[in-house]
Amino acid sequence: MSASEIGQQLINVLSLGSTYALLALGLALVFGVMGLVNFAYGELVTITGYTMYLMTINGVPWGLAVVCGITFATIASLLMERLAFRPLRNASFLTLLFASFALSVILQNVFRATVSPRTKGIRGPGLLIESLQIGPLTISWMSIVTIVVGAAALILLTLFMRGSLAGISMRAAAENFSVARLMGIKANRVIALAFVISGLLAGVAGVLWVSRSGSVSPAMGFVPILKAFIATVIGGLGSLPGAVLGGFVLAAAEIFFIVVLPTSVQPFSDPFALLLVIAILYFKPNGLLAPVAERV
Amino acid sequence: MSEERPLLRLDGVTSGYGPIVAVRDASLEVRSGEIVALLGANGAGKSTLLMTVAGLVRPTAGNIELDGSRIDGLKPEEIVRRGVALTPEGRGIFSHLTVADNLRIGAAVRKDRAQIATDAEEMCTLFPILGERRRQLAGTLSGGEQQMLALARSLMSRPRLMLLDEPSLGLAPRIVAQIFEMLRKLPERGVTVLLVEQNVSLALDIAQRGYVMASSELQLSGTAAELRSAVDLEQVYLGSAGDAPEPAATGGR
Amino acid sequence: MAVFARLISSRFMRSVLRTAVPLVVVLVAVMVVGAVMAPDGRGATYRLLVNFLITVVIVVALQMFTGNSGIVSWGHAAFVGIGAYSTAWFSVPMVIKEDIFPGLPAWMMGAEWGLVPCLLVSTAIGALAAAVVGLAICRMKETAMAMSTLGLLVIAHGIYSNWEGWTRGTEGVYALPTNTTIYIACGFACLAVLLAVMFKYSRVGLRLQASREDPLSAESTGVSVVRARYFAWVASAAMSALAGSLWAQFNLAFGPAQFYYAQVFAILSMLVIGGLATVSGALVGAGITTVIFEVLRGVENEGNLFGIEVPQISGLAQMILALITLLILIFRPNGLLAWWELDGWIVKARDRFWKGGRKLAPDAGEKGGE
Ligand SMILES: Nc1ncnc2c1ncn2[C@@H]1O[C@H](COP(=O)(O)OP(=O)(O)OP(=O)(O)O)[C@@H](O)[C@H]1O
Ligand SMILES: [Mg+2]
């Protein structure tokens, strides 16, 4: 493989990885503060997608549709917390997981009933499908935008989590919820905040996801939640840097198998990547960057 | 003794975990400016009593008053806003946050930004080691340093009442002496202290009064001197060391 | 004979029988209804009842693992699929097999086995697959394990959909022989219930339940817990594969979509609605869910594959099931039966009837609930 091919694939890893990282972060944040792996998180991506779809087919400009898509995902995330998960505070991991799974199925069927059971195409700005030639590398604008947006979101989130009192409170609550409350951190507020940021991240990732795939469908949330779940677990569930690392590791594994597998076994590249991930977990059962302290 | 209103008053407080009663019918008072020791064997219910005051455990009966107003049933985040800071057993520092961020979280209930910064500076002079380790993750501190951080973090909320749960736990005597020297001076800063300790003589050195807890009940109280000379103090410790609280179903009254 | 008498009179066997007998009675009653209503083995009711009995095997198998260990598995639908596909490999007539499974080796091409060999080979293949996968999965933490079983489901789906020579990809498989009757389905449902109840009261089962309730073991999982988990995993996967084989020999045609997300959700819902902790819960959940689907099926059109109806879960039914599951989780988080098996509820109802209500003592195998 030539150097330029390697460079090309590295860019693919970066662009896919930053989408996964954003998705994983949103999942990990909520897990941190309330021990919930929110299976309905994928449906936030779907909500973004449908908002953008419904708006663009009605002639709303792309930029506005993007903003509304992200906003609706955020609101939906907050509503999920209020309606479904607040009654389940302090429930076990299993109960929370089942509840979010059920919520996910409810939402998928709502989409099916209200919009359409079929896959719908969605057209982004024409620029995204064009490419840029840099030396030997052909880089699509989609990749560039993804990497830039991903990097910007990661930087902003890091600044927020490290620099603001709200961010520090959230990290404190993730480490030890009761002691955080003893410090005066309001339980309801910190959990709501986690859901808001989680919704924002799902929205941003959703815009990237839909722009890349060019389509929306009721069950489309499954793949994003799957990737996010995998990424957070390999990174070490509960660790935010782990979620980012996990996202990039997963992307690298997927691209690696796409590159090395012969065409005849190409359809199995995702299963292979998953096997690799399970193998990683065999050697590091708590993930790559497992948080040391446990929740109380 | 003056007849002024106590800062903290527990009246017939019962609390525990589901069917387990860990504190039964506890009544005690802490007056402003005092250091009061709460002594007792393992499992006597001391930590539960402190957590009940701080709001982490809900009492099933009785009143808790802070400066005359009821605080039982409030959420922990509201109780700390009224000036009660619990330094939990095992310190409970946030090990993934830096020392500076731990201090900042300690002041989460306050709005006076400028004053918070000066207070943080002051903590670093009170405990110089914290100043040196400011940018370090709290999880990398030694046990003694973590205890200092936990105390400093509690002080950052400018509490009227500090509830300290075994600040000497697992620390070398030299460090313990240093910490207790600091605790002794807390009333000068306007902080009243309710101190849970295993180390009886140390606790009674700095406390004016004390209570002894055994089998979920407060069984003895008196001045530090009285408690020190009480013959049965030893017995309360040894005699009840194996006692566990009975489930409400069989032991309830 | 004396040994047998001793076994029957042992405390363990008494608990097992006390729990299993009412469940077996229910299953046999279902069978009798089916046999009386459709002596010729035809018709919608007959199909419904047989599919219900097979579903019981699937849900009880999952209860055996998730109910005792407290770890969710999304992967069990994959094992049902393994059972179904293995059955197809060994039972579809050779002429058709050459067409739909061109990848099969010659000795498998010629196999046109009957019910029992198919069940045996499917169970064995399922157990083998679970034994290999379990080596990696069983020592993980519960979160990682939950994710890995989801990964397993996706991997299996990827294989079923793309391994053209052995699975015919997304087009699906057809022409299996009809071997599963209501008697056979009922027999295996009873067997599954009996095995699951025995496991629940066995030493390994009790250890697994203890590990679920002990918060300390969540962090550091001891060797004995991993072993117990592994055993439960392999046994329940084998039982799932067996159910897959029974199902395939009754429904005759299927594709990869039959072992995926929607089915996993239906199975998990049954478990949650009835209650994870008990075998009776699995049965009750399966019953309630089947009824819901059946009622709502009238509202919607039926799923159809190669002219043969398959249990297709449609949107509305799925949504209502999900809603019920969510409400149960919020208002009755331990499921309808919570900690008591059916026999416990029968005793409770009897006591209430005779004595105007007396407090019910938890089962021998339970830790007293909440
Ligand atoms: N979260 C809990 N759930 C159930 N029981 C608890 C819980 N925490 C404490 N207990 C029980 O309540 C009783 C009192 O515990 P507590 O921690 O208050 O004792 P303590 O006096 O602080 O003991 P020590 O000196 O060992 O810290 C103990 O028997 C303990 O087992
Ligand atoms: Mg204690």
mmCIF file with all atom_site columns, N, CA, C and O and ligand atoms in Angstrom, chain B residues 17 20 22 41-48 89 166 198 245, ligand 1:
data_model
loop_
_atom_site.group_PDB
_atom_site.id
_atom_site.type_symbol
_atom_site.label_atom_id
_atom_site.label_alt_id
_atom_site.label_comp_id
_atom_site.label_asym_id
_atom_site.label_entity_id
_atom_site.label_seq_id
_atom_site.pdbx_PDB_ins_code
_atom_site.Cartn_x
_atom_site.Cartn_y
_atom_site.Cartn_z
_atom_site.occupancy
_atom_site.B_iso_or_equiv
_atom_site.pdbx_formal_charge
_atom_site.auth_seq_id
_atom_site.auth_comp_id
_atom_site.auth_asym_id
_atom_site.auth_atom_id
_atom_site.pdbx_PDB_model_num
ATOM   1  N N   . TYR B 1 17  ? -31.830 2.107  56.608 1.00 0.00 ? 17  TYR B N   1
ATOM   2  C CA  . TYR B 1 17  ? -31.855 1.740  55.195 1.00 0.00 ? 17  TYR B CA  1
ATOM   3  C C   . TYR B 1 17  ? -32.928 0.696  54.970 1.00 0.00 ? 17  TYR B C   1
ATOM   4  O O   . TYR B 1 17  ? -32.758 -0.452 55.383 1.00 0.00 ? 17  TYR B O   1
ATOM   5  N N   . ILE B 1 20  ? -33.683 -1.858 57.650 1.00 0.00 ? 20  ILE B N   1
ATOM   6  C CA  . ILE B 1 20  ? -32.645 -1.797 58.688 1.00 0.00 ? 20  ILE B CA  1
ATOM   7  C C   . ILE B 1 20  ? -32.703 -0.460 59.413 1.00 0.00 ? 20  ILE B C   1
ATOM   8  O O   . ILE B 1 20  ? -32.614 0.596  58.792 1.00 0.00 ? 20  ILE B O   1
ATOM   9  N N   . ALA B 1 22  ? -30.748 1.961  61.656 1.00 0.00 ? 22  ALA B N   1
ATOM   10 C CA  . ALA B 1 22  ? -29.359 2.164  62.054 1.00 0.00 ? 22  ALA B CA  1
ATOM   11 C C   . ALA B 1 22  ? -29.234 3.235  63.137 1.00 0.00 ? 22  ALA B C   1
ATOM   12 O O   . ALA B 1 22  ? -28.249 3.281  63.862 1.00 0.00 ? 22  ALA B O   1
ATOM   13 N N   . ALA B 1 41  ? -18.789 2.227  68.802 1.00 0.00 ? 41  ALA B N   1
ATOM   14 C CA  . ALA B 1 41  ? -18.113 1.117  68.140 1.00 0.00 ? 41  ALA B CA  1
ATOM   15 C C   . ALA B 1 41  ? -18.473 1.074  66.655 1.00 0.00 ? 41  ALA B C   1
ATOM   16 O O   . ALA B 1 41  ? -19.350 1.812  66.191 1.00 0.00 ? 41  ALA B O   1
ATOM   17 N N   . ASN B 1 42  ? -17.822 0.206  65.928 1.00 0.00 ? 42  ASN B N   1
ATOM   18 C CA  . ASN B 1 42  ? -18.143 0.024  64.508 1.00 0.00 ? 42  ASN B CA  1
ATOM   19 C C   . ASN B 1 42  ? -19.585 -0.428 64.366 1.00 0.00 ? 42  ASN B C   1
ATOM   20 O O   . ASN B 1 42  ? -20.047 -1.270 65.120 1.00 0.00 ? 42  ASN B O   1
ATOM   21 N N   . GLY B 1 43  ? -20.248 0.159  63.419 1.00 0.00 ? 43  GLY B N   1
ATOM   22 C CA  . GLY B 1 43  ? -21.620 -0.265 63.158 1.00 0.00 ? 43  GLY B CA  1
ATOM   23 C C   . GLY B 1 43  ? -22.630 0.294  64.138 1.00 0.00 ? 43  GLY B C   1
ATOM   24 O O   . GLY B 1 43  ? -23.798 -0.084 64.111 1.00 0.00 ? 43  GLY B O   1
ATOM   25 N N   . ALA B 1 44  ? -22.201 1.206  65.001 1.00 0.00 ? 44  ALA B N   1
ATOM   26 C CA  . ALA B 1 44  ? -23.131 1.749  65.991 1.00 0.00 ? 44  ALA B CA  1
ATOM   27 C C   . ALA B 1 44  ? -24.177 2.647  65.347 1.00 0.00 ? 44  ALA B C   1
ATOM   28 O O   . ALA B 1 44  ? -25.263 2.838  65.885 1.00 0.00 ? 44  ALA B O   1
ATOM   29 N N   . GLY B 1 45  ? -23.844 3.217  64.211 1.00 0.00 ? 45  GLY B N   1
ATOM   30 C CA  . GLY B 1 45  ? -24.799 4.083  63.517 1.00 0.00 ? 45  GLY B CA  1
ATOM   31 C C   . GLY B 1 45  ? -24.357 5.532  63.446 1.00 0.00 ? 45  GLY B C   1
ATOM   32 O O   . GLY B 1 45  ? -25.155 6.409  63.089 1.00 0.00 ? 45  GLY B O   1
ATOM   33 N N   . LYS B 1 46  ? -23.099 5.795  63.756 1.00 0.00 ? 46  LYS B N   1
ATOM   34 C CA  . LYS B 1 46  ? -22.611 7.183  63.779 1.00 0.00 ? 46  LYS B CA  1
ATOM   35 C C   . LYS B 1 46  ? -22.669 7.817  62.396 1.00 0.00 ? 46  LYS B C   1
ATOM   36 O O   . LYS B 1 46  ? -23.176 8.926  62.223 1.00 0.00 ? 46  LYS B O   1
ATOM   37 N N   . SER B 1 47  ? -22.128 7.096  61.418 1.00 0.00 ? 47  SER B N   1
ATOM   38 C CA  . SER B 1 47  ? -22.126 7.653  60.063 1.00 0.00 ? 47  SER B CA  1
ATOM   39 C C   . SER B 1 47  ? -23.547 7.892  59.577 1.00 0.00 ? 47  SER B C   1
ATOM   40 O O   . SER B 1 47  ? -23.843 8.902  58.923 1.00 0.00 ? 47  SER B O   1
ATOM   41 N N   . THR B 1 48  ? -24.412 6.945  59.894 1.00 0.00 ? 48  THR B N   1
ATOM   42 C CA  . THR B 1 48  ? -25.807 7.094  59.468 1.00 0.00 ? 48  THR B CA  1
ATOM   43 C C   . THR B 1 48  ? -26.418 8.347  60.088 1.00 0.00 ? 48  THR B C   1
ATOM   44 O O   . THR B 1 48  ? -27.151 9.080  59.421 1.00 0.00 ? 48  THR B O   1
ATOM   45 N N   . GLU B 1 89  ? -17.151 9.809  55.550 1.00 0.00 ? 89  GLU B N   1
ATOM   46 C CA  . GLU B 1 89  ? -16.193 8.760  55.902 1.00 0.00 ? 89  GLU B CA  1
ATOM   47 C C   . GLU B 1 89  ? -15.483 8.319  54.635 1.00 0.00 ? 89  GLU B C   1
ATOM   48 O O   . GLU B 1 89  ? -16.095 8.180  53.581 1.00 0.00 ? 89  GLU B O   1
ATOM   49 N N   . GLU B 1 166 ? -14.870 10.571 60.975 1.00 0.00 ? 166 GLU B N   1
ATOM   50 C CA  . GLU B 1 166 ? -13.582 9.893  61.125 1.00 0.00 ? 166 GLU B CA  1
ATOM   51 C C   . GLU B 1 166 ? -12.464 10.512 60.299 1.00 0.00 ? 166 GLU B C   1
ATOM   52 O O   . GLU B 1 166 ? -11.919 9.872  59.395 1.00 0.00 ? 166 GLU B O   1
ATOM   53 N N   . GLN B 1 198 ? -13.120 7.338  66.064 1.00 0.00 ? 198 GLN B N   1
ATOM   54 C CA  . GLN B 1 198 ? -12.821 6.073  66.740 1.00 0.00 ? 198 GLN B CA  1
ATOM   55 C C   . GLN B 1 198 ? -11.798 6.315  67.836 1.00 0.00 ? 198 GLN B C   1
ATOM   56 O O   . GLN B 1 198 ? -11.785 5.621  68.854 1.00 0.00 ? 198 GLN B O   1
ATOM   57 N N   . PRO B 1 245 ? -27.648 -3.713 64.175 1.00 0.00 ? 245 PRO B N   1
ATOM   58 C CA  . PRO B 1 245 ? -29.018 -3.246 64.319 1.00 0.00 ? 245 PRO B CA  1
ATOM   59 C C   . PRO B 1 245 ? -29.982 -4.314 63.849 1.00 0.00 ? 245 PRO B C   1
ATOM   60 O O   . PRO B 1 245 ? -29.724 -4.994 62.860 1.00 0.00 ? 245 PRO B O   1
HETATM 61 N N1  . LIG D 2 .   ? -26.174 1.630  52.628 1.00 0.00 ? 1   LIG D N1  1
HETATM 62 C C1  . LIG D 2 .   ? -26.505 0.802  53.634 1.00 0.00 ? 1   LIG D C1  1
HETATM 63 N N2  . LIG D 2 .   ? -27.452 -0.138 53.420 1.00 0.00 ? 1   LIG D N2  1
HETATM 64 C C2  . LIG D 2 .   ? -27.808 -0.980 54.413 1.00 0.00 ? 1   LIG D C2  1
HETATM 65 N N3  . LIG D 2 .   ? -27.283 -0.957 55.640 1.00 0.00 ? 1   LIG D N3  1
HETATM 66 C C3  . LIG D 2 .   ? -26.333 -0.046 55.910 1.00 0.00 ? 1   LIG D C3  1
HETATM 67 C C4  . LIG D 2 .   ? -25.894 0.869  54.920 1.00 0.00 ? 1   LIG D C4  1
HETATM 68 N N4  . LIG D 2 .   ? -24.932 1.643  55.456 1.00 0.00 ? 1   LIG D N4  1
HETATM 69 C C5  . LIG D 2 .   ? -24.798 1.235  56.735 1.00 0.00 ? 1   LIG D C5  1
HETATM 70 N N5  . LIG D 2 .   ? -25.626 0.212  56.993 1.00 0.00 ? 1   LIG D N5  1
HETATM 71 C C6  . LIG D 2 .   ? -25.773 -0.488 58.273 1.00 0.00 ? 1   LIG D C6  1
HETATM 72 O O1  . LIG D 2 .   ? -26.162 0.429  59.277 1.00 0.00 ? 1   LIG D O1  1
HETATM 73 C C7  . LIG D 2 .   ? -25.471 0.172  60.473 1.00 0.00 ? 1   LIG D C7  1
HETATM 74 C C8  . LIG D 2 .   ? -24.802 1.446  60.961 1.00 0.00 ? 1   LIG D C8  1
HETATM 75 O O2  . LIG D 2 .   ? -23.785 1.796  60.059 1.00 0.00 ? 1   LIG D O2  1
HETATM 76 P P1  . LIG D 2 .   ? -22.911 3.096  60.203 1.00 0.00 ? 1   LIG D P1  1
HETATM 77 O O3  . LIG D 2 .   ? -22.069 3.203  58.987 1.00 0.00 ? 1   LIG D O3  1
HETATM 78 O O4  . LIG D 2 .   ? -23.793 4.219  60.532 1.00 0.00 ? 1   LIG D O4  1
HETATM 79 O O5  . LIG D 2 .   ? -22.017 2.726  61.456 1.00 0.00 ? 1   LIG D O5  1
HETATM 80 P P2  . LIG D 2 .   ? -20.786 3.524  62.064 1.00 0.00 ? 1   LIG D P2  1
HETATM 81 O O6  . LIG D 2 .   ? -21.126 3.752  63.479 1.00 0.00 ? 1   LIG D O6  1
HETATM 82 O O7  . LIG D 2 .   ? -20.454 4.688  61.240 1.00 0.00 ? 1   LIG D O7  1
HETATM 83 O O8  . LIG D 2 .   ? -19.644 2.440  61.961 1.00 0.00 ? 1   LIG D O8  1
HETATM 84 P P3  . LIG D 2 .   ? -18.076 2.659  61.663 1.00 0.00 ? 1   LIG D P3  1
HETATM 85 O O9  . LIG D 2 .   ? -17.452 3.088  62.924 1.00 0.00 ? 1   LIG D O9  1
HETATM 86 O O10 . LIG D 2 .   ? -17.623 1.296  61.264 1.00 0.00 ? 1   LIG D O10 1
HETATM 87 O O11 . LIG D 2 .   ? -17.966 3.647  60.563 1.00 0.00 ? 1   LIG D O11 1
HETATM 88 C C9  . LIG D 2 .   ? -24.465 -0.923 60.178 1.00 0.00 ? 1   LIG D C9  1
HETATM 89 O O12 . LIG D 2 .   ? -24.949 -2.115 60.758 1.00 0.00 ? 1   LIG D O12 1
HETATM 90 C C10 . LIG D 2 .   ? -24.436 -1.034 58.706 1.00 0.00 ? 1   LIG D C10 1
HETATM 91 O O13 . LIG D 2 .   ? -24.308 -2.370 58.305 1.00 0.00 ? 1   LIG D O13 1
#
